[in-house]
Amino acid sequence: MDDAHTVIWNRPERAAKGPAPSRTRAEITAAAIAIADAEGIDALSMRRVAKELGTGTASLYRYLASKDDLLDLMLDAVAAEDGGPPAPTGDWRGDLRTLAYRSRATIHRHPWMTSLAAGRPSLGPNSLDATEHALAALDPLGFDIDVMITVVDTLHAFVRGYAIGELAQQEAVRRSGVGNQEWMDAHAPYLDKVVKAGRHPLLARVIRDAELPHAADSAERGFELGLERLLDGWEANLPVRP
Amino acid sequence: MDDAHTVIWNRPERAAKGPAPSRTRAEITAAAIAIADAEGIDALSMRRVAKELGTGTASLYRYLASKDDLLDLMLDAVAAEDGGPPAPTGDWRGDLRTLAYRSRATIHRHPWMTSLAAGRPSLGPNSLDATEHALAALDPLGFDIDVMITVVDTLHAFVRGYAIGELAQQEAVRRSGVGNQEWMDAHAPYLDKVVKAGRHPLLARVIRDAELPHAADSAERGFELGLERLLDGWEANLPVRP
DNA sequence: CATTACTGCGAACACTGTACCCGAGTAGAG
DNA sequence: CTCTACTCGGGTACAGTGTTCGCAGTAATG
């Protein structure tokens, strides 16, 4: 069995013999990302990609073994799009913060990422680069290598999880085709009923008294607050330098 | 326009007139969850659910407006399955920890949750219950209501994001149909190449020296570590009690 | 220059979600 | 008790999906 090609990153772009391919994997990936960005992940079909590229649908399967491979390529392409992560500055808090904000911004630019990452670990070269740089920011702290992994994992988990929560709202609005105001109007009577039922006193307090949910930058501020507490947690557990 | 029924939770189970429906929404939801648990989210189709229930496919649309509605119902049903969250004990760290572990366990029992939650805010009654209880655990701490929201959000974000990372691996294995060992074998030569290339010294150190990734309970320990740091972060920022 | 190994791609297959329509059956009104 | 209005179940159909097959054409190799 030809094991070498079962992993997309190991497949050669061009064959040894035969005519030159008229398209590249990068071209196909870019077209797919453009579609997903503009019309959502549900609009991304092989036929749609082919149409965008002015080619036959079946031709795509000369470059990709499956649609899943295309999704892998999309995830990795996105990981590289802003020229790779910045170099460590020595200020580990700032570095991690920057990393987190950039990661969140990337997800916002490509909302479909969140639904994709759910069933797909990314081992693409650009994703590996990103992990390397996150580790580099932590390196001077003197953490155990195992602890460093958990720090990076936790940071990623928080960013991913938080961004998913943010986008779930937006996606629901987009999917149902109604505007944000109409969506809130549609749910308001239901939430009112919940509050009036009295079995959720704290939720009622949230709906009545909380200011953050109504703020224009509520997601921004919630993200900042969560992130800073996370950093605080590590700062309180720095290893003793020898 | 009939706004009241545009939200699934407001739709009456039974119509005012006419014959009694032979199935319930709960029955359909349970069948769908069983399929998704056993065969993965990709195997969940309306025809498959209908077959499981011994009914016609089109009949399902008497109970649900769309497949998306079914997915919403599934998410909310899962939120209720272990009899609701436990009551606050006064030990806020313990309470939040319990909540986090239960949430993670639920996701592990139903891996498809992660791919669904990506595009769907959960406003079902059971999901609201869960939020209420999380807020209750925090109530005695004297946090501002807005801060309480961010704490709950951040905790959820971490748990969701971390569990997604865990399941991505498992899902990839399940999807490709090969065992965990075969999967690692298939990727090993590629990772070796990366290490040998020398441009990822810290990743190389991880692959060579780290013990955690090879431990049987690596995910468990990583989760615990991340969670404790998160709790540390809040503990370091408790409000001054008057 | 024949051979070989590739490329592009139309057509087809087995699926999917769901709209439409029908006969059958039931509940409330008179 | 009859009538009528409405709901239920479900067969059929449609548009769309990912993917495979087979064939014609092309570029490099020996």
Coordinates of C-alpha atoms (C1' of nucleotides) in Angstrom, one line a residue, chain B residues 47, chain C residues 15-19, chain D residues 12-16:
Chain B
R47 CA -34.2 9.1 6.4
Chain C
dC15 C1' -26.9 9.7 -1.4
dT16 C1' -28.9 14.1 1.0
dG17 C1' -32.8 17.7 2.8
dT18 C1' -37.3 18.9 2.1
dA19 C1' -41.8 20.7 -0.7
Chain D
dT12 C1' -43.2 10.7 -4.7
dA13 C1' -40.3 14.1 -6.7
dC14 C1' -36.7 17.6 -7.1
dA15 C1' -32.6 19.8 -6.7
dG16 C1' -28.3 19.3 -4.9

